[in-house]
Short mmCIF file of C-alpha atoms in Angstrom, two decimals:
data_model
loop_
_atom_site.label_atom_id
_atom_site.label_comp_id
_atom_site.label_asym_id
_atom_site.label_seq_id
_atom_site.Cartn_x
_atom_site.Cartn_y
_atom_site.Cartn_z
CA MET B 1 33.07 62.67 33.93
CA PRO B 2 29.49 61.83 34.71
CA LEU B 3 27.07 64.92 35.11
CA GLY B 4 25.25 63.10 37.84
CA THR B 5 24.13 59.92 39.24
CA TRP B 6 20.51 58.82 39.87
CA ARG B 7 19.31 56.05 41.76
CA LEU B 8 16.03 54.40 40.60
CA PHE B 9 13.03 53.50 42.78
CA GLY B 10 10.19 51.07 42.51
CA VAL B 11 9.49 47.96 40.44
CA LEU B 12 9.17 47.32 36.74
CA THR B 13 7.41 44.06 35.84
CA LEU B 14 8.39 42.81 32.48
CA GLY B 15 5.86 39.86 31.85
CA ALA B 16 6.87 36.34 32.77
CA LEU B 17 10.56 37.20 33.10
CA ALA B 18 9.63 39.53 36.04
CA LEU B 19 12.45 42.12 35.58
CA GLY B 20 12.33 44.30 38.71
CA ALA B 21 13.83 47.71 38.67
CA GLN B 22 14.03 51.11 40.33
CA GLU B 23 11.95 53.97 38.74
CA ILE B 24 13.34 57.12 37.48
CA PRO B 25 11.13 60.09 38.64
CA PRO B 26 8.74 61.06 35.77
CA SER B 27 9.03 64.28 33.86
CA PRO B 28 7.20 67.11 35.66
CA PRO B 29 3.87 68.49 34.06
CA SER B 30 5.69 71.57 32.99
CA SER B 31 8.09 69.35 30.96
CA THR B 32 8.36 69.97 27.33
CA PHE B 33 8.41 66.31 26.79
CA GLY B 34 5.99 65.14 23.82
CA GLY B 35 5.06 69.12 23.64
CA SER B 36 6.72 69.42 20.20
CA VAL B 37 4.50 70.00 17.20
CA ASP B 38 3.71 66.74 15.32
CA VAL B 39 3.00 66.90 11.72
CA ARG B 40 2.86 63.27 10.80
CA VAL B 41 0.47 62.45 8.13
CA VAL B 42 -1.79 59.43 8.25
CA ASN B 43 -1.88 57.59 4.74
CA VAL B 44 -4.89 55.83 3.69
CA GLU B 45 -4.57 53.73 0.45
CA VAL B 46 -8.13 53.31 -1.22
CA VAL B 47 -9.54 50.82 -3.79
CA VAL B 48 -12.67 51.64 -5.35
CA THR B 49 -14.71 49.02 -7.34
CA GLY B 50 -18.03 48.97 -9.29
CA ALA B 51 -20.64 46.52 -9.57
CA LYS B 52 -18.63 43.94 -11.38
CA ARG B 53 -15.57 44.63 -9.21
CA GLU B 54 -13.72 46.39 -11.61
CA ARG B 55 -11.52 49.10 -10.53
CA VAL B 56 -13.04 52.67 -10.77
CA ARG B 57 -10.63 55.21 -11.91
CA GLY B 58 -10.69 58.94 -12.58
CA LEU B 59 -12.40 60.09 -9.24
CA SER B 60 -11.06 62.92 -7.12
CA ALA B 61 -11.11 63.90 -3.57
CA ARG B 62 -14.62 65.50 -3.86
CA ASP B 63 -15.90 61.85 -4.76
CA LEU B 64 -14.78 60.44 -1.70
CA VAL B 65 -15.76 60.89 2.25
CA LEU B 66 -13.07 60.25 4.90
CA LYS B 67 -14.39 59.72 8.77
CA VAL B 68 -12.21 59.53 11.78
CA ASP B 69 -14.27 58.15 14.54
CA GLY B 70 -17.55 58.94 12.62
CA GLU B 71 -16.88 62.62 12.09
CA GLU B 72 -16.06 63.63 8.53
CA VAL B 73 -12.53 65.22 8.25
CA PRO B 74 -10.97 67.07 5.29
CA ILE B 75 -8.87 65.18 2.69
CA GLU B 76 -5.60 67.25 2.79
CA TYR B 77 -3.52 65.41 0.12
CA PHE B 78 -4.78 63.02 -2.59
CA ALA B 79 -3.60 61.57 -5.72
CA GLU B 80 -4.60 58.77 -8.02
CA MET B 81 -1.87 55.97 -8.35
CA GLU B 82 -1.24 53.91 -11.20
CA GLY B 83 1.91 51.67 -11.17
CA GLY B 84 3.64 53.60 -8.53
CA LYS B 85 3.09 56.84 -10.34
CA ALA B 86 0.98 59.69 -8.81
CA GLU B 87 -1.39 61.27 -11.35
CA SER B 88 -3.58 64.34 -11.19
CA PRO B 89 -7.15 63.67 -10.05
CA ALA B 90 -10.04 64.34 -12.47
CA PRO B 91 -12.14 67.38 -12.01
CA SER B 92 -15.25 67.05 -9.73
CA SER B 93 -18.68 67.21 -11.16
CA SER B 94 -20.13 68.75 -7.85
CA PRO B 95 -19.18 72.52 -7.99
CA SER B 96 -20.90 73.01 -4.59
CA GLU B 97 -18.19 70.98 -2.91
CA SER B 98 -15.22 72.81 -1.28
CA SER B 99 -12.12 73.22 -3.46
CA ALA B 100 -10.05 69.85 -3.80
CA PRO B 101 -6.78 69.27 -1.67
CA PRO B 102 -3.42 69.61 -3.50
CA ALA B 103 -2.66 66.39 -5.73
CA ALA B 104 0.62 64.94 -5.69
CA ALA B 105 2.76 65.91 -8.79
CA SER B 106 3.36 63.48 -11.32
CA LEU B 107 6.81 61.87 -10.43
CA ALA B 108 8.86 58.65 -11.45
CA PRO B 109 7.36 55.64 -10.05
CA GLU B 110 8.36 54.82 -6.47
CA GLY B 111 7.20 51.15 -6.58
CA ARG B 112 6.12 48.75 -3.89
CA SER B 113 7.88 48.00 -0.68
CA LEU B 114 7.09 44.07 -0.10
CA LEU B 115 8.20 42.71 3.32
CA VAL B 116 8.00 39.01 3.20
CA PHE B 117 7.75 37.48 6.76
CA ILE B 118 8.07 33.73 6.89
CA ASP B 119 6.50 31.82 9.89
CA ASP B 120 8.70 28.83 10.68
CA LEU B 121 7.00 28.21 13.99
CA PHE B 122 3.40 27.04 12.98
CA ALA B 123 4.15 26.09 9.08
CA VAL B 124 4.77 22.62 8.00
CA ALA B 125 8.36 22.82 5.81
CA LYS B 126 7.03 21.08 2.81
CA GLN B 127 3.73 23.17 2.50
CA ARG B 128 6.11 26.43 3.22
CA ASP B 129 8.47 25.49 0.68
CA VAL B 130 5.79 24.95 -1.78
CA VAL B 131 4.62 28.67 -1.50
CA LEU B 132 8.40 29.66 -1.43
CA ALA B 133 9.12 28.04 -4.58
CA ALA B 134 6.08 29.80 -6.09
CA LEU B 135 6.98 33.13 -4.90
CA ALA B 136 10.52 32.85 -6.35
CA LYS B 137 9.06 31.75 -9.73
CA ASP B 138 7.02 34.71 -9.77
CA LEU B 139 9.62 37.35 -8.88
CA LYS B 140 9.42 38.06 -12.56
CA LEU B 141 6.22 40.10 -11.95
CA LEU B 142 7.98 42.72 -9.94
CA GLN B 143 8.65 46.00 -11.52
CA PRO B 144 12.31 47.61 -11.69
CA GLU B 145 11.32 50.07 -8.97
CA ASP B 146 9.75 47.49 -6.66
CA ARG B 147 12.02 46.51 -3.56
CA MET B 148 11.47 43.32 -1.47
CA ALA B 149 12.88 42.31 1.91
CA ILE B 150 12.65 38.60 3.48
CA VAL B 151 12.85 37.83 7.05
CA ALA B 152 11.81 34.45 8.90
CA PHE B 153 11.12 33.63 12.62
CA TYR B 154 11.71 30.32 14.32
CA GLY B 155 11.88 31.57 17.59
CA GLY B 156 14.26 33.80 19.39
CA ARG B 157 16.04 36.39 17.33
CA LEU B 158 14.41 37.32 13.60
CA ASP B 159 16.50 36.20 10.91
CA VAL B 160 16.96 38.70 7.83
CA LEU B 161 17.52 36.65 4.86
CA SER B 162 17.65 39.67 2.69
CA GLY B 163 17.41 43.40 3.16
CA TRP B 164 15.59 45.68 0.78
CA THR B 165 16.61 45.16 -2.76
CA GLY B 166 15.07 44.79 -6.13
CA ASP B 167 17.82 42.36 -7.42
CA ARG B 168 15.78 39.33 -8.25
CA ARG B 169 18.65 36.86 -8.27
CA ALA B 170 19.58 37.88 -4.70
CA LEU B 171 15.82 37.54 -3.74
CA ALA B 172 15.68 34.12 -5.38
CA ALA B 173 18.78 33.13 -3.55
CA ALA B 174 17.21 34.24 -0.26
CA LEU B 175 13.89 32.27 -0.86
CA GLN B 176 15.90 29.35 -1.66
CA GLU B 177 17.81 29.55 1.48
CA ALA B 178 14.76 29.80 3.33
CA GLN B 179 13.74 26.40 2.08
CA LYS B 180 16.55 24.85 4.11
CA ARG B 181 15.42 26.40 7.46
CA PRO B 182 13.66 24.01 9.89
CA ALA B 183 10.20 24.39 10.75
CA LEU B 184 7.99 23.47 13.70
CA GLY B 185 4.72 23.00 11.93
CA ASN B 186 4.88 19.19 12.24
CA ASP B 187 4.95 19.44 16.00
CA VAL B 188 1.76 21.44 15.80
CA LEU B 189 0.09 18.89 13.45
CA ALA B 190 1.21 15.91 15.95
CA ALA B 191 -0.45 17.79 18.84
CA ARG B 192 -3.84 18.36 16.84
CA ARG B 193 -3.74 14.64 15.85
CA SER B 194 -3.41 13.57 19.46
CA ASP B 195 -6.17 15.97 20.45
CA GLU B 196 -8.39 14.53 17.71
CA ASP B 197 -7.65 10.99 18.57
CA ASP B 198 -8.54 11.72 22.27
CA GLU B 199 -11.63 13.54 21.26
CA GLU B 200 -12.86 10.45 19.36
CA LEU B 201 -12.48 8.29 22.33
CA VAL B 202 -14.35 10.79 24.60
CA GLU B 203 -16.98 10.79 21.84
CA GLN B 204 -17.13 6.90 22.05
CA ALA B 205 -17.46 6.68 25.57
CA LEU B 206 -20.38 9.23 25.51
CA ALA B 207 -22.07 7.52 22.65
CA SER B 208 -22.16 4.24 24.84
CA SER B 209 -24.14 5.82 27.41
CA ASP B 210 -26.29 8.08 25.12
CA PRO B 211 -29.57 6.88 23.63
CA ASP B 212 -28.80 9.53 20.74
CA GLY B 213 -25.63 7.74 19.95
CA GLY B 214 -23.47 10.73 20.65
CA GLY B 215 -24.40 12.16 17.48
CA ALA B 216 -24.56 15.76 18.85
CA ARG B 217 -21.52 17.91 17.60
CA ASP B 218 -20.26 21.43 17.78
CA VAL B 219 -20.36 23.74 14.97
CA TYR B 220 -16.84 22.88 13.95
CA GLY B 221 -17.24 19.25 13.66
CA GLY B 222 -15.53 18.51 16.86
CA ALA B 223 -16.76 16.53 19.94
CA ARG B 224 -19.83 17.56 22.02
CA ALA B 225 -19.44 21.27 23.00
CA PHE B 226 -20.46 20.37 26.74
CA SER B 227 -17.84 17.79 27.03
CA PRO B 228 -15.53 18.84 29.92
CA LEU B 229 -12.88 16.17 29.56
CA VAL B 230 -10.94 17.09 26.18
CA PRO B 231 -10.67 20.47 24.64
CA SER B 232 -11.17 20.50 21.06
CA ALA B 233 -8.26 20.34 18.77
CA GLY B 234 -9.72 23.43 17.14
CA SER B 235 -10.28 25.53 20.19
CA ILE B 236 -9.59 28.92 19.96
CA GLY B 237 -6.36 29.93 22.14
CA GLU B 238 -5.12 26.50 22.74
CA PRO B 239 -3.05 26.98 25.89
CA ARG B 240 -0.16 24.81 24.86
CA PHE B 241 0.48 27.12 22.02
CA ASP B 242 -0.09 30.67 23.66
CA SER B 243 3.65 31.01 24.01
CA ARG B 244 4.28 30.49 20.39
CA LEU B 245 1.27 32.93 19.48
CA ALA B 246 2.85 35.73 21.70
CA LYS B 247 6.28 35.03 20.15
CA ILE B 248 5.35 35.28 16.49
CA SER B 249 2.91 38.24 16.79
CA ARG B 250 5.76 40.25 18.66
CA ALA B 251 8.10 39.39 15.83
CA VAL B 252 5.71 40.37 12.98
CA VAL B 253 5.45 43.80 14.89
CA ALA B 254 9.26 43.99 15.17
CA ALA B 255 9.72 43.25 11.50
CA MET B 256 7.48 45.85 10.33
CA GLN B 257 9.21 48.34 12.65
CA GLY B 258 12.59 47.51 12.33
CA MET B 259 12.59 46.90 8.44
CA ALA B 260 11.13 50.16 7.55
CA PRO B 261 11.56 50.61 3.64
CA PRO B 262 13.22 53.62 2.19
CA SER B 263 10.28 54.58 0.01
CA GLY B 264 7.08 53.19 -1.85
CA ARG B 265 3.80 51.77 -0.62
CA ARG B 266 4.31 49.32 2.43
CA THR B 267 2.98 45.83 1.90
CA LEU B 268 3.50 42.88 4.27
CA LEU B 269 3.32 39.50 2.70
CA LEU B 270 2.74 37.28 5.74
CA LEU B 271 3.33 33.57 5.00
CA SER B 272 1.41 32.20 7.99
CA GLY B 273 1.41 28.58 9.04
CA GLY B 274 -1.98 29.19 10.61
CA TRP B 275 -2.72 30.54 14.20
CA PRO B 276 -5.60 29.08 16.25
CA ALA B 277 -6.38 32.40 17.78
CA PRO B 278 -7.91 35.06 15.69
CA SER B 279 -7.20 37.44 18.54
CA SER B 280 -3.56 37.05 17.93
CA HIS B 281 -3.86 38.95 14.86
CA LEU B 282 -5.08 42.14 16.57
CA PRO B 283 -1.70 43.69 17.62
CA LEU B 284 -0.39 43.02 14.10
CA ALA B 285 -3.52 45.08 12.63
CA VAL B 286 -2.90 47.85 15.18
CA ALA B 287 0.98 47.97 14.37
CA ALA B 288 0.28 47.77 10.54
CA ASN B 289 -1.98 50.53 10.62
CA ARG B 290 0.37 52.66 12.61
CA LEU B 291 3.51 51.89 10.50
CA GLY B 292 1.22 52.19 7.24
CA TYR B 293 1.51 48.63 5.88
CA THR B 294 -1.27 46.90 4.06
CA VAL B 295 -1.25 43.18 5.00
CA TYR B 296 -1.71 40.16 2.77
CA PRO B 297 -1.77 36.98 4.93
CA VAL B 298 -1.02 33.88 3.10
CA ASP B 299 -2.44 30.55 4.18
CA VAL B 300 0.92 28.42 3.78
CA GLN B 301 -1.02 25.25 4.83
CA GLY B 302 -3.42 25.22 2.06
CA ILE B 303 -6.31 22.63 2.36
CA ASP B 304 -6.27 21.19 5.69
CA THR B 305 -5.47 17.68 4.33
CA ALA B 306 -4.51 16.19 7.67
CA PHE B 307 -8.13 16.58 8.91
CA VAL B 308 -10.07 16.19 5.52
CA VAL B 309 -12.52 13.29 5.83
CA ASN B 310 -10.89 10.25 4.48
CA ASP B 311 -12.15 7.52 6.94
CA ALA B 312 -15.79 6.35 6.97
CA SER B 313 -15.71 5.24 10.52
CA ARG B 314 -15.18 8.75 11.65
CA ASN B 315 -18.52 10.66 11.70
CA TYR B 316 -17.39 14.03 10.35
CA SER B 317 -20.68 15.48 9.65
CA LYS B 318 -19.74 19.19 9.63
CA THR B 319 -17.35 21.02 7.11
CA ASP B 320 -17.37 24.28 5.39
CA GLY B 321 -15.96 23.84 1.92
CA PHE B 322 -12.16 23.44 2.47
CA ILE B 323 -12.42 24.01 6.28
CA SER B 324 -12.38 20.61 7.98
CA SER B 325 -11.48 21.63 11.55
CA GLY B 326 -11.88 24.45 14.09
CA TRP B 327 -8.23 25.30 14.00
CA LYS B 328 -8.46 25.90 10.20
CA ARG B 329 -11.57 28.14 10.58
CA ALA B 330 -10.05 30.11 13.40
CA SER B 331 -6.72 30.65 11.55
CA GLN B 332 -8.58 31.57 8.39
CA ASP B 333 -10.76 33.98 10.55
CA GLY B 334 -7.65 35.68 11.82
CA MET B 335 -6.28 36.16 8.30
CA GLU B 336 -9.49 37.67 6.87
CA PHE B 337 -9.64 40.04 9.98
CA LEU B 338 -5.97 40.98 9.66
CA ALA B 339 -6.57 41.81 5.88
CA ARG B 340 -9.79 43.66 6.31
CA ILE B 341 -8.54 45.73 9.04
CA THR B 342 -5.43 46.88 6.96
CA GLY B 343 -7.06 47.18 3.50
CA GLY B 344 -5.57 44.07 2.13
CA LYS B 345 -6.73 40.72 1.10
CA ALA B 346 -6.36 37.21 2.60
CA ILE B 347 -4.77 34.62 0.25
CA LEU B 348 -6.14 31.27 1.33
CA ASN B 349 -6.06 27.47 0.09
CA SER B 350 -4.93 26.88 -3.39
CA ALA B 351 -4.55 30.87 -4.01
CA ARG B 352 -1.38 30.64 -2.20
CA LEU B 353 0.47 29.45 -5.11
CA THR B 354 -0.13 32.74 -7.04
CA ALA B 355 0.27 35.03 -3.94
CA LEU B 356 2.63 37.52 -5.26
CA GLY B 357 0.94 37.93 -8.59
CA ARG B 358 -2.29 38.70 -6.37
CA VAL B 359 -0.52 41.42 -4.25
CA VAL B 360 1.07 43.03 -7.29
CA GLU B 361 -2.24 43.32 -9.11
CA ASP B 362 -4.02 44.57 -6.05
CA THR B 363 -1.32 47.20 -5.31
CA SER B 364 -1.08 48.60 -9.00
CA SER B 365 -4.02 50.95 -8.84
CA TYR B 366 -5.46 52.92 -5.91
CA TYR B 367 -6.06 56.18 -4.71
CA TRP B 368 -3.84 57.97 -1.87
CA LEU B 369 -5.36 59.99 0.79
CA GLY B 370 -3.55 62.01 3.56
CA PHE B 371 -4.67 63.91 6.79
CA THR B 372 -3.12 65.26 9.55
CA PRO B 373 -4.92 64.39 13.08
CA LYS B 374 -4.50 66.25 16.08
CA TRP B 375 -1.87 63.94 17.80
CA LYS B 376 -2.17 63.52 21.38
CA GLY B 377 -0.03 60.54 22.28
CA ASP B 378 -2.76 58.94 24.27
CA ASP B 379 -2.63 55.37 23.06
CA ARG B 380 -6.05 55.61 21.75
CA HIS B 381 -7.21 53.63 18.45
CA HIS B 382 -9.17 55.58 16.10
CA ARG B 383 -11.60 54.51 13.62
CA ILE B 384 -11.04 55.27 9.66
CA GLU B 385 -13.86 55.12 7.37
CA VAL B 386 -13.72 56.02 3.47
CA LYS B 387 -17.02 55.98 1.54
CA ALA B 388 -17.72 56.94 -2.24
CA ARG B 389 -20.40 59.74 -2.66
CA GLN B 390 -21.73 57.84 -5.73
CA ARG B 391 -24.02 55.10 -4.96
CA GLY B 392 -23.11 51.41 -6.16
CA LEU B 393 -19.26 51.93 -5.31
CA LYS B 394 -17.45 49.87 -2.92
CA VAL B 395 -14.50 51.18 -1.09
CA ARG B 396 -11.68 48.94 0.60
CA SER B 397 -9.09 50.63 2.90
CA ARG B 398 -7.46 50.50 6.38
CA ARG B 399 -9.85 50.89 9.20
CA GLY B 400 -7.91 52.74 11.51
CA PHE B 401 -4.88 54.33 13.24
CA SER B 402 -3.49 54.32 16.77
CA ASP B 403 -2.10 57.44 18.62
CA PHE B 404 0.76 55.79 20.31
CA SER B 405 2.44 57.72 23.34
CA ARG B 406 6.08 58.28 23.40
CA ALA B 407 6.34 55.70 26.05
CA THR B 408 4.70 53.04 24.10
CA GLU B 409 6.88 53.78 20.98
CA ALA B 410 9.99 53.52 23.24
CA ALA B 411 8.75 50.08 24.40
CA MET B 412 8.39 48.88 20.88
CA THR B 413 11.52 50.28 19.61
CA ALA B 414 13.19 48.17 22.49
CA GLN B 415 11.37 45.10 21.42
CA GLU B 416 12.58 45.82 17.84
CA VAL B 417 16.35 45.88 19.15
CA LEU B 418 15.71 42.86 21.20
CA LEU B 419 14.31 40.60 18.18
CA LEU B 420 15.91 42.21 15.10
CA GLY B 421 18.98 43.89 16.37
CA GLY B 422 19.85 47.76 16.61
CA ASP B 423 21.60 50.03 14.26
CA ALA B 424 25.48 49.65 14.97
CA LYS B 425 26.02 53.46 15.15
CA ASP B 426 23.46 53.89 17.88
CA ARG B 427 25.00 51.40 20.04
CA ARG B 428 25.98 53.87 22.43
CA LEU B 429 24.85 52.82 25.80
CA THR B 430 27.48 51.00 27.84
CA VAL B 431 25.93 48.45 29.93
CA GLU B 432 27.85 47.17 33.22
CA THR B 433 26.71 44.33 35.19
CA GLY B 434 27.73 43.48 38.82
CA PRO B 435 28.11 40.05 40.53
CA LEU B 436 24.77 37.87 40.36
CA ALA B 437 23.17 37.25 43.94
CA THR B 438 20.78 34.38 44.31
CA LYS B 439 17.75 34.84 46.06
CA GLY B 440 15.40 31.76 46.06
CA LEU B 441 14.10 30.85 42.39
CA ARG B 442 15.34 34.30 41.06
CA ARG B 443 18.74 36.19 40.73
CA GLU B 444 19.44 39.74 41.33
CA LEU B 445 21.72 41.39 38.86
CA PRO B 446 23.36 45.07 39.48
CA VAL B 447 23.31 47.05 36.18
CA THR B 448 24.79 50.19 35.59
CA ILE B 449 23.64 52.11 32.35
CA ALA B 450 26.39 54.96 30.89
CA ILE B 451 24.38 57.23 28.57
CA PRO B 452 26.16 59.77 26.58
CA VAL B 453 23.85 63.00 27.20
CA ALA B 454 25.34 64.78 24.16
CA ASP B 455 23.77 62.25 21.77
CA LEU B 456 20.17 63.12 22.83
CA THR B 457 18.70 66.71 22.04
CA PRO B 458 19.27 69.24 24.85
CA ILE B 459 16.62 72.23 25.02
CA GLU B 460 17.79 75.54 26.78
CA GLN B 461 15.29 77.01 29.03
CA GLY B 462 15.95 80.20 30.84
CA GLY B 463 19.85 79.54 30.75
CA HIS B 464 19.69 75.97 31.81
CA TRP B 465 19.60 72.93 29.60
CA THR B 466 17.16 70.05 29.79
CA VAL B 467 17.33 66.84 28.22
CA GLU B 468 14.21 64.30 28.10
CA ALA B 469 14.08 60.75 27.00
CA THR B 470 12.50 57.42 27.60
CA LEU B 471 14.32 54.27 28.91
CA ALA B 472 13.16 50.80 28.14
CA ALA B 473 14.30 47.42 28.77
CA GLY B 474 13.67 43.83 27.76
CA VAL B 475 15.14 40.40 28.44
CA MET B 476 15.14 37.31 26.24
CA ASP B 477 15.99 33.73 27.44
CA ILE B 478 17.60 30.73 25.68
CA THR B 479 14.23 29.38 24.43
CA GLY B 480 13.29 32.56 22.58
CA SER B 481 10.89 33.84 25.44
CA PHE B 482 10.87 37.43 26.29
CA SER B 483 9.50 39.82 28.53
CA SER B 484 6.60 42.45 27.94
CA LEU B 485 8.72 45.72 27.97
CA ALA B 486 8.52 48.52 30.23
CA GLU B 487 9.51 52.25 29.90
CA ILE B 488 10.23 55.20 32.10
CA PRO B 489 10.20 58.75 30.84
CA PHE B 490 12.93 61.00 32.28
CA ARG B 491 14.23 64.38 32.48
CA LEU B 492 17.76 65.77 33.42
CA ASP B 493 18.19 69.31 34.36
CA LEU B 494 21.78 70.64 33.53
CA PRO B 495 23.76 73.77 34.36
CA GLU B 496 25.26 74.05 30.98
CA LYS B 497 25.13 72.29 27.43
CA PRO B 498 26.45 68.93 27.68
CA ALA B 499 29.98 68.35 26.32
CA PRO B 500 30.61 65.63 23.97
CA ASP B 501 32.09 63.26 26.28
CA THR B 502 29.68 63.87 29.03
CA LEU B 503 27.98 60.63 30.66
CA THR B 504 25.20 60.11 32.92
CA ARG B 505 24.84 57.02 34.64
CA TYR B 506 21.84 55.04 36.26
CA HIS B 507 21.93 52.32 38.68
CA THR B 508 19.38 49.60 39.04
CA THR B 509 19.00 45.93 40.07
CA LEU B 510 17.37 43.45 37.84
CA LYS B 511 15.57 40.40 39.08
CA LEU B 512 15.86 37.71 36.79
CA ARG B 513 14.92 34.03 36.36
CA ARG B 514 17.77 31.48 36.39
CA GLY B 515 19.36 30.59 33.00
CA SER B 516 21.18 32.34 30.20
CA GLN B 517 19.29 35.49 29.21
CA ARG B 518 20.11 38.61 27.04
CA LEU B 519 19.42 42.03 28.26
CA VAL B 520 18.65 45.01 26.06
CA LEU B 521 18.23 48.61 27.17
CA THR B 522 17.22 51.56 24.83
CA VAL B 523 17.04 55.26 25.52
CA ARG B 524 14.67 57.15 22.96
CA ASP B 525 14.91 60.80 22.05
CA PRO B 526 11.38 61.99 21.12
CA LEU B 527 12.81 65.24 19.96
CA GLY B 528 15.55 64.09 17.75
CA GLY B 529 14.15 60.72 16.94
CA ARG B 530 17.20 58.65 17.84
CA THR B 531 17.45 55.51 19.96
CA LEU B 532 20.39 54.48 21.54
CA TRP B 533 20.93 51.09 22.76
CA GLY B 534 23.06 48.68 24.59
CA GLU B 535 22.88 45.04 25.56
CA ALA B 536 24.68 42.51 27.99
CA GLU B 537 24.58 38.61 28.04
CA VAL B 538 23.55 37.20 31.42
CA GLY B 539 25.26 33.47 32.00
CA PRO B 540 23.44 30.78 33.70
#
């Protein structure tokens, strides 16, 4: 029997798919929602090198300076890591410094956790398969304690080709299976070639009326920057690919969040087909820093052979090494940015064939620092800077962390379920839909959500019980396009502790576009850490 029924008021807008809903009254200021003590430690993996780029070992916490938003903060935890094993730091030579933080005890190696993300939206299949074959060949470089998971994305749902495992045969089989998958990179190349041909025609037309012969070119080797007729093939933020960029960016975030490894240093090997907008890497960097991933973007395309100068009739006068187009420059700039912000390295051009070996080598030796910030849940990004006190030493580490609110975390969790699927044991929400009503170009769908209150964390306050959680929703259509996700924190005041079979129902109306769509709703318990979910299919 339900404890109560609430009707929701207002409107939620979920991106292009415009999911309208009525709003649950927010938690009052006196609520305990988000008021629990948060003791999460921010981990910072640090690589220190000398003048000849050699690894510098034997440092202690006193030899490093950790700053957050420009202010020095104490290093609360410290260890030197070698082959996945924590070793005690060397004594500091500066007795005037404060005492060192506790070092992690020497333990059995935990190994690496390597998440491989395969981009099938922008990658060309033949180029992708060369990288996958090289990756499979180098699986022998993994240590017995290392674990790898493999996911691929073609649009729509993420495909998990392998869960976390150290079984090299199983991983090799998953990589071989990945080579049989379709990829859409040839469509991207065709569009780029079409733009390049149109660009040449525009340049010829300009040259016929230009006494200088139309020789002025932009910095990427494309047509004149002031030409209003045709956008450059390498223009950043190409509108026709905006939808793909949004899809794949969200898919990588969902993979990092949903494929959380059981232990070990978190590393993302991002096999990218090349994205023309460096800004599309920003949400990945923010999410990777929040989730503790060091990112190694791999340039699957390699040398941009489709646009290398091979025709004397074309006046390509500007190249930069292997970079022969604005698209390529923008793509590699984004990879460099993502690696730099998360403390990894971009693996470009021919280095793609030794990607796994480079990652294994780079993650074998480092310093592990830990500190506990004052979590406020205000969605602010905070800068991290690590420096060596000794001159001449260079330090590489992640550049920040995000203090996400409970609401933002709930929205990201709903996105994860939408793209990756949720844990079967947490599929506890019952989603009931009513008859569709058509109004113009949109349809209205009545929805009732039954929530098992006892699965959340009830808190007793003065003889009454309170349950607080966050509701989030999202929809995906048959093309793989999906909405931005909205969330609503809510509070239930109960006269007694809820019984195991107690349900609370919410009623709302969703405004959806035409066509088949998948609806996912989640309820996140911030105190217990559990996320309940349910889904429904909406027919055409």
